[in-house]
Amino acid sequence: MAIKTKEDYYIYLESDLESWKVDKWKREYKVMLPELYYQRLLRKSEYLKSQGKKSAFASKRYNWSLRKLKQVGSKLGFSIHPQSFGPGLKIPHYGSVTVNKKARIGKNCEIHSGVNIGAHKGVAPKIGNNVYIGPGAKIFGNVKIGNNVSIGANSVVTKDLPDNVTVVGVPAKIIKTNTKSQSRRGYDIVKERRQESMSES
């Protein structure tokens, strides 16, 4: 799922806010919650990227937004390319977070500081929905990670992981089976809310 329309853009913004348990964006969050501010810049860049081919002006707006994203990202330690993450993203703490431009991560991801999602031989990981990535975790190469997976702090993942598991260690090993997360549901809550609103109207 990628941001292609203005409606998609608003859904992503709302889903990210929901993942932070924030009702609406406030200007003071730019200072109080710089990680969330970065996420909003990321979503704006993603939207403008989809519009960039429509006109020279749209392309300039995208290039400007990308420069702003990189500027704020360098202060926080974030290196994330547009269209890497699905809606409902939460980056709770600033610090080094590096995501290869070829990596694709699904909805409702929570990713912590010190994480590196990198490519090996030109191939980057594909990560499912509702995934928790703990501080210092490393995920490399042609790896597919299922839905509802929790990756423990400082774990190193170099092999595929099925749905609904928790892994820890170097290399990462499965230690238990998970039930579906009830805390990482930002996009799902927004989708349910919008469906209810439509049925009432």
C-alpha positions as a LaTeX table, in Angstrom:
\begin{tabular}{lrrr}
\hline
Residue & $x$ (\AA) & $y$ (\AA) & $z$ (\AA) \\
\hline
Met1 & 0.00 & 0.00 & 0.00 \\
Ala2 & 1.41 & 3.36 & $-1.02$ \\
Ile3 & 0.21 & 6.95 & $-0.86$ \\
Lys4 & $-1.23$ & 7.72 & $-4.29$ \\
Thr5 & $-4.06$ & 10.15 & $-3.55$ \\
Lys6 & $-4.80$ & 12.92 & $-1.07$ \\
Glu7 & $-7.24$ & 10.58 & 0.67 \\
Asp8 & $-4.44$ & 8.02 & 1.13 \\
Tyr9 & $-2.27$ & 10.82 & 2.52 \\
Tyr10 & $-4.87$ & 11.74 & 5.14 \\
Ile11 & $-5.35$ & 8.09 & 6.11 \\
Tyr12 & $-1.61$ & 7.66 & 6.64 \\
Leu13 & $-1.42$ & 10.82 & 8.76 \\
Glu14 & $-4.40$ & 9.75 & 10.85 \\
Ser15 & $-3.07$ & 6.21 & 11.26 \\
Asp16 & 0.33 & 7.46 & 12.44 \\
Leu17 & $-1.36$ & 9.76 & 14.97 \\
Glu18 & $-3.45$ & 6.83 & 16.21 \\
Ser19 & $-0.33$ & 4.72 & 16.66 \\
Trp20 & 0.99 & 7.47 & 18.92 \\
Lys21 & $-2.36$ & 7.69 & 20.76 \\
Val22 & $-2.64$ & 11.33 & 19.68 \\
Asp23 & $-6.03$ & 12.75 & 18.65 \\
Lys24 & $-4.80$ & 15.45 & 16.31 \\
Trp25 & $-1.63$ & 17.21 & 15.24 \\
Lys26 & $-0.59$ & 20.31 & 17.21 \\
Arg27 & 2.14 & 22.76 & 16.26 \\
Glu28 & 3.97 & 22.27 & 19.56 \\
Tyr29 & 4.53 & 18.61 & 18.67 \\
Lys30 & 7.16 & 19.80 & 16.22 \\
Val31 & 9.33 & 20.40 & 19.30 \\
Met32 & 7.70 & 18.08 & 21.85 \\
Leu33 & 7.44 & 15.04 & 19.55 \\
Pro34 & 10.15 & 15.50 & 16.88 \\
Glu35 & 9.90 & 11.84 & 15.89 \\
Leu36 & 6.24 & 12.28 & 15.01 \\
Tyr37 & 7.09 & 15.50 & 13.16 \\
Tyr38 & 9.60 & 13.52 & 11.10 \\
Gln39 & 6.91 & 10.96 & 10.31 \\
Arg40 & 4.63 & 13.72 & 9.00 \\
Leu41 & 7.42 & 15.01 & 6.77 \\
Leu42 & 7.94 & 11.45 & 5.55 \\
Arg43 & 4.26 & 11.13 & 4.64 \\
Lys44 & 4.25 & 14.50 & 2.89 \\
Ser45 & 7.25 & 13.43 & 0.82 \\
Glu46 & 5.49 & 10.19 & $-0.06$ \\
Tyr47 & 2.40 & 12.03 & $-1.23$ \\
Leu48 & 4.36 & 14.59 & $-3.22$ \\
Lys49 & 6.43 & 11.83 & $-4.79$ \\
Ser50 & 3.24 & 10.32 & $-6.18$ \\
Gln51 & 2.27 & 13.73 & $-7.58$ \\
Gly52 & 5.73 & 14.67 & $-8.83$ \\
Lys53 & 5.26 & 13.39 & $-12.37$ \\
Lys54 & 2.19 & 15.55 & $-12.97$ \\
Ser55 & 4.00 & 18.87 & $-13.36$ \\
Ala56 & 7.32 & 20.61 & $-12.94$ \\
Phe57 & 5.92 & 22.50 & $-9.94$ \\
Ala58 & 4.86 & 19.26 & $-8.24$ \\
Ser59 & 8.32 & 17.83 & $-8.86$ \\
Lys60 & 9.92 & 20.88 & $-7.24$ \\
Arg61 & 7.64 & 20.53 & $-4.21$ \\
Tyr62 & 8.70 & 16.91 & $-3.85$ \\
Asn63 & 12.40 & 17.79 & $-4.07$ \\
Trp64 & 11.91 & 20.49 & $-1.43$ \\
Ser65 & 10.08 & 18.10 & 0.90 \\
Leu66 & 12.82 & 15.49 & 0.46 \\
Arg67 & 15.51 & 18.01 & 1.45 \\
Lys68 & 13.50 & 18.97 & 4.53 \\
Leu69 & 13.01 & 15.30 & 5.43 \\
Lys70 & 16.75 & 14.62 & 5.19 \\
Gln71 & 17.54 & 17.75 & 7.19 \\
Val72 & 15.29 & 16.77 & 10.10 \\
Gly73 & 16.30 & 13.12 & 9.76 \\
Ser74 & 19.99 & 13.96 & 10.13 \\
Lys75 & 19.27 & 15.71 & 13.44 \\
Leu76 & 17.30 & 12.74 & 14.77 \\
Gly77 & 19.50 & 10.03 & 13.26 \\
Phe78 & 16.82 & 8.72 & 10.88 \\
Ser79 & 17.59 & 7.59 & 7.34 \\
Ile80 & 14.31 & 6.37 & 5.86 \\
His81 & 13.29 & 6.58 & 2.22 \\
Pro82 & 9.73 & 7.53 & 1.23 \\
Gln83 & 7.33 & 4.61 & 0.70 \\
Ser84 & 9.24 & 2.23 & 2.99 \\
Phe85 & 6.55 & 1.95 & 5.68 \\
Gly86 & 2.83 & 1.36 & 5.60 \\
Pro87 & 0.37 & 3.43 & 7.67 \\
Gly88 & 0.33 & 3.32 & 11.47 \\
Leu89 & 4.07 & 3.80 & 11.92 \\
Lys90 & 5.56 & 4.62 & 15.32 \\
Ile91 & 9.19 & 5.63 & 15.91 \\
Pro92 & 9.11 & 6.27 & 19.68 \\
His93 & 12.67 & 7.49 & 20.18 \\
Tyr94 & 15.25 & 9.40 & 18.17 \\
Gly95 & 18.60 & 7.74 & 17.52 \\
Ser96 & 20.03 & 5.79 & 14.62 \\
Val97 & 17.31 & 4.19 & 12.47 \\
Thr98 & 18.55 & 3.19 & 9.01 \\
Val99 & 16.25 & 1.58 & 6.43 \\
Asn100 & 17.45 & 0.58 & 2.98 \\
Lys101 & 15.49 & 2.19 & 0.16 \\
Lys102 & 14.48 & $-1.24$ & $-1.19$ \\
Ala103 & 13.04 & $-2.47$ & 2.13 \\
Arg104 & 9.26 & $-2.65$ & 2.46 \\
Ile105 & 7.53 & $-2.73$ & 5.84 \\
Gly106 & 3.78 & $-3.17$ & 6.36 \\
Lys107 & 1.22 & $-1.33$ & 8.44 \\
Asn108 & 1.40 & $-0.68$ & 12.19 \\
Cys109 & 5.15 & $-1.07$ & 12.62 \\
Glu110 & 6.86 & 0.08 & 15.80 \\
Ile111 & 10.59 & 0.55 & 15.28 \\
His112 & 13.10 & 1.62 & 17.92 \\
Ser113 & 16.50 & 3.30 & 17.96 \\
Gly114 & 19.64 & 1.55 & 16.79 \\
Val115 & 17.79 & $-0.47$ & 14.14 \\
Asn116 & 19.34 & $-1.22$ & 10.76 \\
Ile117 & 17.30 & $-2.78$ & 7.96 \\
Gly118 & 19.81 & $-3.36$ & 5.20 \\
Ala119 & 20.31 & $-4.97$ & 1.83 \\
His120 & 22.61 & $-7.85$ & 0.95 \\
Lys121 & 23.59 & $-8.47$ & $-2.67$ \\
Gly122 & 21.06 & $-5.84$ & $-3.69$ \\
Val123 & 18.08 & $-7.44$ & $-1.94$ \\
Ala124 & 16.40 & $-5.91$ & 1.14 \\
Pro125 & 13.92 & $-7.36$ & 3.68 \\
Lys126 & 10.17 & $-7.49$ & 3.26 \\
Ile127 & 8.41 & $-7.14$ & 6.60 \\
Gly128 & 4.74 & $-7.80$ & 7.31 \\
Asn129 & 2.09 & $-6.01$ & 9.35 \\
Asn130 & 1.97 & $-5.32$ & 13.10 \\
Val131 & 5.69 & $-5.90$ & 13.61 \\
Tyr132 & 7.66 & $-4.71$ & 16.64 \\
Ile133 & 11.37 & $-4.11$ & 16.04 \\
Gly134 & 13.26 & $-3.65$ & 19.30 \\
Pro135 & 16.24 & $-1.36$ & 19.99 \\
Gly136 & 19.43 & $-2.31$ & 18.24 \\
Ala137 & 17.89 & $-5.01$ & 16.03 \\
Lys138 & 19.50 & $-5.76$ & 12.67 \\
Ile139 & 17.65 & $-7.26$ & 9.69 \\
Phe140 & 19.58 & $-7.94$ & 6.50 \\
Gly141 & 19.21 & $-9.34$ & 3.01 \\
Asn142 & 16.61 & $-11.44$ & 1.25 \\
Val143 & 14.48 & $-11.92$ & 4.36 \\
Lys144 & 10.71 & $-12.19$ & 4.62 \\
Ile145 & 9.16 & $-11.52$ & 8.02 \\
Gly146 & 5.54 & $-12.42$ & 8.66 \\
Asn147 & 2.74 & $-10.54$ & 10.42 \\
Asn148 & 2.47 & $-9.99$ & 14.19 \\
Val149 & 6.17 & $-10.60$ & 14.80 \\
Ser150 & 8.19 & $-9.19$ & 17.71 \\
Ile151 & 11.95 & $-8.86$ & 17.24 \\
Gly152 & 13.82 & $-8.49$ & 20.51 \\
Ala153 & 16.47 & $-5.90$ & 21.32 \\
Asn154 & 19.84 & $-6.40$ & 19.60 \\
Ser155 & 18.60 & $-9.43$ & 17.66 \\
Val156 & 20.09 & $-10.17$ & 14.24 \\
Val157 & 17.66 & $-11.55$ & 11.67 \\
Thr158 & 19.07 & $-13.11$ & 8.50 \\
Lys159 & 16.42 & $-15.78$ & 7.83 \\
Asp160 & 12.68 & $-15.77$ & 7.11 \\
Leu161 & 10.27 & $-15.62$ & 10.06 \\
Pro162 & 6.68 & $-16.92$ & 10.07 \\
Asp163 & 3.63 & $-15.08$ & 11.41 \\
Asn164 & 2.93 & $-14.66$ & 15.12 \\
Val165 & 6.34 & $-15.28$ & 16.70 \\
Thr166 & 8.79 & $-13.55$ & 19.05 \\
Val167 & 12.47 & $-13.86$ & 18.27 \\
Val168 & 15.64 & $-12.92$ & 20.17 \\
Gly169 & 19.35 & $-13.47$ & 19.89 \\
Val170 & 22.25 & $-13.54$ & 17.45 \\
Pro171 & 21.21 & $-15.12$ & 15.20 \\
Ala172 & 17.55 & $-14.56$ & 16.06 \\
Lys173 & 15.65 & $-17.65$ & 17.22 \\
Ile174 & 11.95 & $-18.16$ & 17.92 \\
Ile175 & 11.22 & $-18.24$ & 21.65 \\
Lys176 & 7.41 & $-18.12$ & 21.68 \\
Thr177 & 4.22 & $-17.82$ & 19.68 \\
Asn178 & 2.33 & $-14.51$ & 19.74 \\
Thr179 & $-1.31$ & $-13.64$ & 19.69 \\
Lys180 & $-2.21$ & $-10.72$ & 17.44 \\
Ser181 & $-1.06$ & $-7.41$ & 18.92 \\
Gln182 & $-3.81$ & $-5.23$ & 20.34 \\
Ser183 & $-1.52$ & $-2.25$ & 20.82 \\
Arg184 & $-0.19$ & $-1.88$ & 17.26 \\
Arg185 & $-3.48$ & $-1.24$ & 15.45 \\
Gly186 & $-3.21$ & 2.39 & 14.28 \\
Tyr187 & $-4.31$ & 1.80 & 10.68 \\
Asp188 & $-6.93$ & $-0.80$ & 11.62 \\
Ile189 & $-8.59$ & 1.57 & 14.10 \\
Val190 & $-8.68$ & 4.37 & 11.52 \\
Lys191 & $-10.14$ & 2.03 & 8.90 \\
Glu192 & $-12.86$ & 0.84 & 11.32 \\
Arg193 & $-13.64$ & 4.43 & 12.30 \\
Arg194 & $-14.03$ & 5.51 & 8.68 \\
Gln195 & $-16.23$ & 2.51 & 7.84 \\
Glu196 & $-18.52$ & 3.31 & 10.78 \\
Ser197 & $-18.71$ & 6.93 & 9.68 \\
Met198 & $-19.67$ & 5.91 & 6.15 \\
Ser199 & $-22.37$ & 3.51 & 7.36 \\
Glu200 & $-23.90$ & 6.23 & 9.53 \\
Ser201 & $-24.00$ & 8.83 & 6.76 \\
\hline
\end{tabular}
